[in-house]
mmCIF file of C-alpha atoms in Angstrom:
data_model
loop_
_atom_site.group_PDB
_atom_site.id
_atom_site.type_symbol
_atom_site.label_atom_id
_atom_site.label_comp_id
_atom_site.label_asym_id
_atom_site.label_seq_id
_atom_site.Cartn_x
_atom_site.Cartn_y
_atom_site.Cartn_z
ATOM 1 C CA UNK C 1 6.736 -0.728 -10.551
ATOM 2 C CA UNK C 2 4.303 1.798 -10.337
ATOM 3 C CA UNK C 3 0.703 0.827 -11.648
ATOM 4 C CA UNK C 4 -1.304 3.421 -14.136
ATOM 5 C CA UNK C 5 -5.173 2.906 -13.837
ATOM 6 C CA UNK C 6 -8.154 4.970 -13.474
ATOM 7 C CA UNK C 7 -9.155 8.540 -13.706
ATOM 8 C CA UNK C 8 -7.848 11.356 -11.514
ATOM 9 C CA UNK C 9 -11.589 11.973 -10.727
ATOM 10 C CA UNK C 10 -12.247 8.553 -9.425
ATOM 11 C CA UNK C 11 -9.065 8.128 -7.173
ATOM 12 C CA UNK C 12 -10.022 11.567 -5.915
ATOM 13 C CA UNK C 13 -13.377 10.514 -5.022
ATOM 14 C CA UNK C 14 -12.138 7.215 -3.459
ATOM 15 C CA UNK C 15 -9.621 8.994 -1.493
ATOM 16 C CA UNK C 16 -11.653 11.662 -0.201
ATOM 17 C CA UNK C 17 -14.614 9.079 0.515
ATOM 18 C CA UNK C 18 -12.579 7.640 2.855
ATOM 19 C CA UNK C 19 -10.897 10.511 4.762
ATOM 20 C CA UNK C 20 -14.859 10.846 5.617
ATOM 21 C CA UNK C 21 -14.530 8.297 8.053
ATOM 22 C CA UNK C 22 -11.416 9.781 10.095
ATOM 23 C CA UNK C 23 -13.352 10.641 13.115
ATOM 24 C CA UNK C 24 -12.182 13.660 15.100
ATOM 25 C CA UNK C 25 -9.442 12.375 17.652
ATOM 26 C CA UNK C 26 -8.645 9.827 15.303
ATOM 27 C CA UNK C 27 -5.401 8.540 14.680
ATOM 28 C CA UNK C 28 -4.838 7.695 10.980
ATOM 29 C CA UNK C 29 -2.156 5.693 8.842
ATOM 30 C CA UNK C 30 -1.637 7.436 5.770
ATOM 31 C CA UNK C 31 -0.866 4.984 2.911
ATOM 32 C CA UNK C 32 1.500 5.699 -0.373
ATOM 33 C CA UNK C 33 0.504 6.346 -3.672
ATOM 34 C CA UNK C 34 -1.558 8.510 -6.330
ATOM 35 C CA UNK C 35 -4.904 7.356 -4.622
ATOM 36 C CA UNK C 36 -4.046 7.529 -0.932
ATOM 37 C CA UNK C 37 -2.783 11.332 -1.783
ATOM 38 C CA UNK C 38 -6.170 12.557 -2.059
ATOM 39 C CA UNK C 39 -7.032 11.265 0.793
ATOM 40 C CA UNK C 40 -4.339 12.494 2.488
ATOM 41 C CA UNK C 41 -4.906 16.012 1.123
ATOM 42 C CA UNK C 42 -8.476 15.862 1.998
ATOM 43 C CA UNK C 43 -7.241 15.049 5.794
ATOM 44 C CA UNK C 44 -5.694 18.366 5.024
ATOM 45 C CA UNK C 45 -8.287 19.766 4.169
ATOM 46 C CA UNK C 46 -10.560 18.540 7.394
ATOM 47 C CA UNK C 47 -7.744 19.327 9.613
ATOM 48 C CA UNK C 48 -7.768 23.003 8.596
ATOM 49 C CA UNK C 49 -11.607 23.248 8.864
ATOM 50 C CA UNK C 50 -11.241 21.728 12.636
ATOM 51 C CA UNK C 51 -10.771 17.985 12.996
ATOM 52 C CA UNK C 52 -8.352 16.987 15.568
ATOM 53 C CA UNK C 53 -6.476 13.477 13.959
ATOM 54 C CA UNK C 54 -2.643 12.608 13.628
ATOM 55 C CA UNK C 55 -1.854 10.530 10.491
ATOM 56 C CA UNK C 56 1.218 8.159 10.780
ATOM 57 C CA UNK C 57 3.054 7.865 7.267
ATOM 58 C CA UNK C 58 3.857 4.737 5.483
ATOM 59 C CA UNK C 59 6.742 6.376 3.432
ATOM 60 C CA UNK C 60 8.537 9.564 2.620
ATOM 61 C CA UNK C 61 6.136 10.463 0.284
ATOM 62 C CA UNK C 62 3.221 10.098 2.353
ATOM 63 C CA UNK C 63 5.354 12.074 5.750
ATOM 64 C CA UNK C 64 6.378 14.711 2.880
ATOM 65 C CA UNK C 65 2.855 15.478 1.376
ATOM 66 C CA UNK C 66 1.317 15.053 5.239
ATOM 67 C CA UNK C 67 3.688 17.959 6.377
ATOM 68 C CA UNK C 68 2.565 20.346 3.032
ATOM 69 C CA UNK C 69 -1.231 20.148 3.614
ATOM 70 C CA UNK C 70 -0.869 20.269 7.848
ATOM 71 C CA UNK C 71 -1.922 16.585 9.184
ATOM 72 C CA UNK C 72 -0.168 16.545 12.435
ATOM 73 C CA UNK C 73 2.362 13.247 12.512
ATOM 74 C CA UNK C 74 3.282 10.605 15.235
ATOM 75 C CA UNK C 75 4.244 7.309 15.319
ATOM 76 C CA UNK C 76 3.721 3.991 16.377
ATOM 77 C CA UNK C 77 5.693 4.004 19.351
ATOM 78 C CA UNK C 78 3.751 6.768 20.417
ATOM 79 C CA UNK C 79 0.037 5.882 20.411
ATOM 80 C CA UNK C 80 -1.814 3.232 22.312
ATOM 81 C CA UNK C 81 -3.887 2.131 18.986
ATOM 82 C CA UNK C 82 -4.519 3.448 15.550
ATOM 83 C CA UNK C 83 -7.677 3.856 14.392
ATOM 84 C CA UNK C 84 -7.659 3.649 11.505
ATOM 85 C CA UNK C 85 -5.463 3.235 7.947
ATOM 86 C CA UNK C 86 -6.377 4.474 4.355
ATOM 87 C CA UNK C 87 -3.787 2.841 1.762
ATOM 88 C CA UNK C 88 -4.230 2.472 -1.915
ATOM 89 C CA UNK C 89 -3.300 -1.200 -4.044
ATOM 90 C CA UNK C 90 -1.874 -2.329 -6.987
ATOM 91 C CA UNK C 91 -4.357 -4.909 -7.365
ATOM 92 C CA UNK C 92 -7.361 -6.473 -4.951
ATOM 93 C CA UNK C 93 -9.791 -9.519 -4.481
ATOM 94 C CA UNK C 94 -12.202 -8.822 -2.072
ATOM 95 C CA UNK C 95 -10.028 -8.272 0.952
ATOM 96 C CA UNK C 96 -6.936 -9.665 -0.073
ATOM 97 C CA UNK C 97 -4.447 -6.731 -2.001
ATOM 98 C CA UNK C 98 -1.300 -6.797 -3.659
ATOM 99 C CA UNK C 99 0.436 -3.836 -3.174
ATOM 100 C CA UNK C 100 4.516 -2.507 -3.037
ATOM 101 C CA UNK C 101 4.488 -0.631 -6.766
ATOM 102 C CA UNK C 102 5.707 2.233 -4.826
ATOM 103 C CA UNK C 103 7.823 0.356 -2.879
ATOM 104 C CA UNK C 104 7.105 1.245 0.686
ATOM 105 C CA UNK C 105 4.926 -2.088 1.193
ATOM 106 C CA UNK C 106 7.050 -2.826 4.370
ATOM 107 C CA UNK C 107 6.108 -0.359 6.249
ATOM 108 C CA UNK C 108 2.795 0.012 4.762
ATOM 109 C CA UNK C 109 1.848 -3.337 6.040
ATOM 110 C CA UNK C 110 3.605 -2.516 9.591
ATOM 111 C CA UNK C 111 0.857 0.353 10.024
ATOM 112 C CA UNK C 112 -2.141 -1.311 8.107
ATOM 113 C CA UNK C 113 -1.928 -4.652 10.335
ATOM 114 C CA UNK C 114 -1.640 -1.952 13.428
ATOM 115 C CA UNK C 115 -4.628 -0.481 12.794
ATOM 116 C CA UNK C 116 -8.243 -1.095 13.870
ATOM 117 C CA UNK C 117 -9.858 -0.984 10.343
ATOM 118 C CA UNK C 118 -7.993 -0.973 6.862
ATOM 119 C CA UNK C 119 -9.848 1.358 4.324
ATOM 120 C CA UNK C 120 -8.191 0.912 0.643
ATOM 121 C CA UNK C 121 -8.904 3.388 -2.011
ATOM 122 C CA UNK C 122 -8.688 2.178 -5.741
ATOM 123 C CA UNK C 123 -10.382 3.350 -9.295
ATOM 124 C CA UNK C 124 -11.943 0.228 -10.875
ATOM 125 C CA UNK C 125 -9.195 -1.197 -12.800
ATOM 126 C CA UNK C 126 -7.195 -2.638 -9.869
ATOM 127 C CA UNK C 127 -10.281 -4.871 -9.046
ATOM 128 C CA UNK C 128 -10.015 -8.546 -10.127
ATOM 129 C CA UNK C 129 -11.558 -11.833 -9.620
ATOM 130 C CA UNK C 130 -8.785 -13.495 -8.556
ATOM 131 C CA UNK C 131 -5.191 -11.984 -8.174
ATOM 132 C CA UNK C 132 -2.396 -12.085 -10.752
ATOM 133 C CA UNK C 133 -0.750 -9.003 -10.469
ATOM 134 C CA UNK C 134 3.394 -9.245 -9.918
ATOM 135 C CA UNK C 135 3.712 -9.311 -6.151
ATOM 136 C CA UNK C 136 6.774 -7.323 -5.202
ATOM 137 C CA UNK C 137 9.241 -8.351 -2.683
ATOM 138 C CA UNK C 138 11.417 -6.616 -0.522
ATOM 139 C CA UNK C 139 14.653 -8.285 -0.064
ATOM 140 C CA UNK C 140 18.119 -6.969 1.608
ATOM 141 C CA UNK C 141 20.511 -6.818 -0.944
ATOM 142 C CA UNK C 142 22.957 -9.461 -0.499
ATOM 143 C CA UNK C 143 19.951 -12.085 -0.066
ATOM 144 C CA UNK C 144 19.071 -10.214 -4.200
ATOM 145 C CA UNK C 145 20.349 -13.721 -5.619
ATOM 146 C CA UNK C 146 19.267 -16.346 -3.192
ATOM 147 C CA UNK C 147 15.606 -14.744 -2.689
ATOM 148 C CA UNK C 148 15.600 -14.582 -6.171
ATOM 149 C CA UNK C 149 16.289 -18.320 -6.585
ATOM 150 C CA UNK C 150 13.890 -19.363 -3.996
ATOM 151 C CA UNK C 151 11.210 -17.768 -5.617
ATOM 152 C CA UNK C 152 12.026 -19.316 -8.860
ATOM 153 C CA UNK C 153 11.835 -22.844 -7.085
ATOM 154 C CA UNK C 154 7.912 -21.532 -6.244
ATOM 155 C CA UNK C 155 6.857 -21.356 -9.566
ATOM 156 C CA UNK C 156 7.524 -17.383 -10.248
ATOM 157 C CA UNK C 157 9.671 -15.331 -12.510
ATOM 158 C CA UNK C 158 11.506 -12.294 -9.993
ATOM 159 C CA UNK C 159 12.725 -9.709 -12.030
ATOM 160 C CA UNK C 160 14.864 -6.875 -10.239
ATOM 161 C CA UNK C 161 13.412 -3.337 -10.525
ATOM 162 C CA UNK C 162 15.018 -0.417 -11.863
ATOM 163 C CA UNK C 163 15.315 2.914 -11.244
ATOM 164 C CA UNK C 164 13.084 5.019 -13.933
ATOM 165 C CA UNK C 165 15.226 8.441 -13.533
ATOM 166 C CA UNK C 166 18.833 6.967 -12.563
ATOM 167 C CA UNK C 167 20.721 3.860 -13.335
ATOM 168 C CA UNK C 168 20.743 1.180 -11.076
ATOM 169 C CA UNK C 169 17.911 -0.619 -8.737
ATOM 170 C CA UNK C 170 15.023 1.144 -6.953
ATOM 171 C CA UNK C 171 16.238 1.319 -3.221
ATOM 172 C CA UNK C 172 13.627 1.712 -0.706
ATOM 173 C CA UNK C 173 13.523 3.656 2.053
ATOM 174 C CA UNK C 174 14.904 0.638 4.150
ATOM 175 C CA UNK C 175 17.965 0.864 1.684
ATOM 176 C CA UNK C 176 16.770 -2.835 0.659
ATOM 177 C CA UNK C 177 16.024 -4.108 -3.085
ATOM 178 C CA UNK C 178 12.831 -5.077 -4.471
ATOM 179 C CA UNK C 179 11.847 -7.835 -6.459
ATOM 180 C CA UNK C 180 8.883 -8.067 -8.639
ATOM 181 C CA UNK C 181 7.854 -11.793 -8.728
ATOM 182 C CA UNK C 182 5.028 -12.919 -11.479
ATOM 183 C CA UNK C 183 3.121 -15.721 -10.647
ATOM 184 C CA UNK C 184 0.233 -15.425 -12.932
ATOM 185 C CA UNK C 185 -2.893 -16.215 -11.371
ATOM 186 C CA UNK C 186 -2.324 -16.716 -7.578
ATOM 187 C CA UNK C 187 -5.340 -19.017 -6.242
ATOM 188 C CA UNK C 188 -3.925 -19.036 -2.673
ATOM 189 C CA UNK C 189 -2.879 -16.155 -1.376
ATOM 190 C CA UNK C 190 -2.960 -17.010 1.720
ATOM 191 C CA UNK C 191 -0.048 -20.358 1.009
ATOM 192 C CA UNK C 192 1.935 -18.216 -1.213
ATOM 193 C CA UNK C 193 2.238 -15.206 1.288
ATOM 194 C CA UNK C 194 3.831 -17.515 4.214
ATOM 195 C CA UNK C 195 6.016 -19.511 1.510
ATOM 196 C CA UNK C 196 7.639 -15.792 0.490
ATOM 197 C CA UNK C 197 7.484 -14.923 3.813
ATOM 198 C CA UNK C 198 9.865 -17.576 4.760
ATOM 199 C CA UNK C 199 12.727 -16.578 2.098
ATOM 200 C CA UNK C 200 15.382 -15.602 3.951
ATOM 201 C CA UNK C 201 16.609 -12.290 3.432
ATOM 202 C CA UNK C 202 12.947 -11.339 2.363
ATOM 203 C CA UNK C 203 12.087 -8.534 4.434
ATOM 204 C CA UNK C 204 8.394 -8.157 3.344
ATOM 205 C CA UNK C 205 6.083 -9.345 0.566
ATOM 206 C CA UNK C 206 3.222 -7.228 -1.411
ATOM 207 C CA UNK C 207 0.637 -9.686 -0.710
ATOM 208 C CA UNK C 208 -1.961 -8.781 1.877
ATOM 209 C CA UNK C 209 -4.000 -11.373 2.859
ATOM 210 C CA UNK C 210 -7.438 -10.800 3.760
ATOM 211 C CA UNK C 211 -6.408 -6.852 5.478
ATOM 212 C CA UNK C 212 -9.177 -5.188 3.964
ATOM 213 C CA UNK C 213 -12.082 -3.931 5.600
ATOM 214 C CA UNK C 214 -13.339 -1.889 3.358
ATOM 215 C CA UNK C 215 -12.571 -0.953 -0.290
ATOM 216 C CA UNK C 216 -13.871 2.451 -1.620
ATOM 217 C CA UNK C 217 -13.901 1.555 -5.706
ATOM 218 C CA UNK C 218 -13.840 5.343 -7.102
ATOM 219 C CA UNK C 219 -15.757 6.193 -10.573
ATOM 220 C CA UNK C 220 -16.298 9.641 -12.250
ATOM 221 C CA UNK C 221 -20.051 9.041 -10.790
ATOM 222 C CA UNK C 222 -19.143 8.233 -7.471
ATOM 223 C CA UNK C 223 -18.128 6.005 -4.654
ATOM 224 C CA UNK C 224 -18.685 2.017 -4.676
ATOM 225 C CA UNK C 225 -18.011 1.214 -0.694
ATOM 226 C CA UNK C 226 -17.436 -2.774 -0.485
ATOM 227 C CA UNK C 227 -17.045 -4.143 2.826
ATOM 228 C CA UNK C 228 -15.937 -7.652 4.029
#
């Protein structure tokens, strides 16, 4: 369930603004998405005038583009701390997100809760005053009916997502299902997080609760930097 929005200009300018901060030595998680691939490719960019960072990946996508523009890799296991992570959203609220259109919200969260600050990049139309975007959920796939129930019986409407180039689900790279659960307007994000997080079978859920550190709002005129 992939999320159109802004200009190319404006998640370019997000993304890049906050690749700025990756200090040299740094080590970076590199979040999935149209908006987090700028900053990724500006990373590249840094890393081939001189900065010394290693980005960790969130996703195939993000490992794939890393390895094209030359950000060295690593992983968790293999670093005392990260420094920093730079992820994109489908939707945010001052520092609480919904993310997971892409699907790799799993292990995006994994490496955004690791790391010391969380910078999102977004164009303006993912902002809103209070979130009601679907909130996908990652759920192994004999647990697609059950989860499904149980978040019926919280007041949402799941809805299985489909593959857009081949018949059948999206898989993710977990080889689990995803479920994209409408709840309309969602004024507790912090109750409804631990009530999907306590579906059995649900491996992770797109809402982030309160993450954010900083949210670099892209515009064809620059860079809005909101911190929390």
């Amino acid at each position: 369930m992939k999320t159109s929005g802004g200009s190319d200009a404006a998640k370019r300018a997000a993304g890049e603004s906050a690749a700025d901060a990756a200090d040299d030595g740094a080590v970076v998680g590199l979040g999935t998405g149209s908006t987090a691939a700028h900053a990724i490719r500006e990373l590249g960019r840094r890393v081939d005038a001189g900065l010394d960072v290693r980005g960790i990946p969130t996703s195939y996508q993000s490992r794939e583009l890393a390895l094209e523009v030359g950000v060295p890799l690593t992983t968790l296991d293999a670093v005392e701390e990260v420094d920093l992570a730079i992820d994109g959203a489908d939707q945010f609220s001052g520092p609480h997100l919904v993310k997971g259109g892409g699907a790799a919200h799993a292990r995006e969260k994994i490496v955004d809760a690791a790391a010391d600050r969380l910078l999102v990049v977004a164009d303006p139309s993912k902002a809103a005053d209070r979130l009601d975007h679907p909130v996908p959920v990652e759920v192994l796939p004999d647990a697609r009916t059950t989860a499904a129930d149980a978040v019926r019986a919280l007041g949402g409407t799941p809805e299985l997502r489909t593959a857009e180039r081949k018949d059948g689900p999206v898989v993710t790279d977990n080889g689990n299902l995803v479920l994209d659960c409408e709840f309309d307007e969602i004024p507790d994000p912090a109750s409804l997080a631990a009530d999907l997080a306590a579906i059995p079978g649900a491996v992770e859920h797109g809402l982030f609760v309160g993450l954010a550190d900083e949210v670099h709002v892209g515009s064809e005129s620059g860079v809005d930097v909101r911190t929390f």
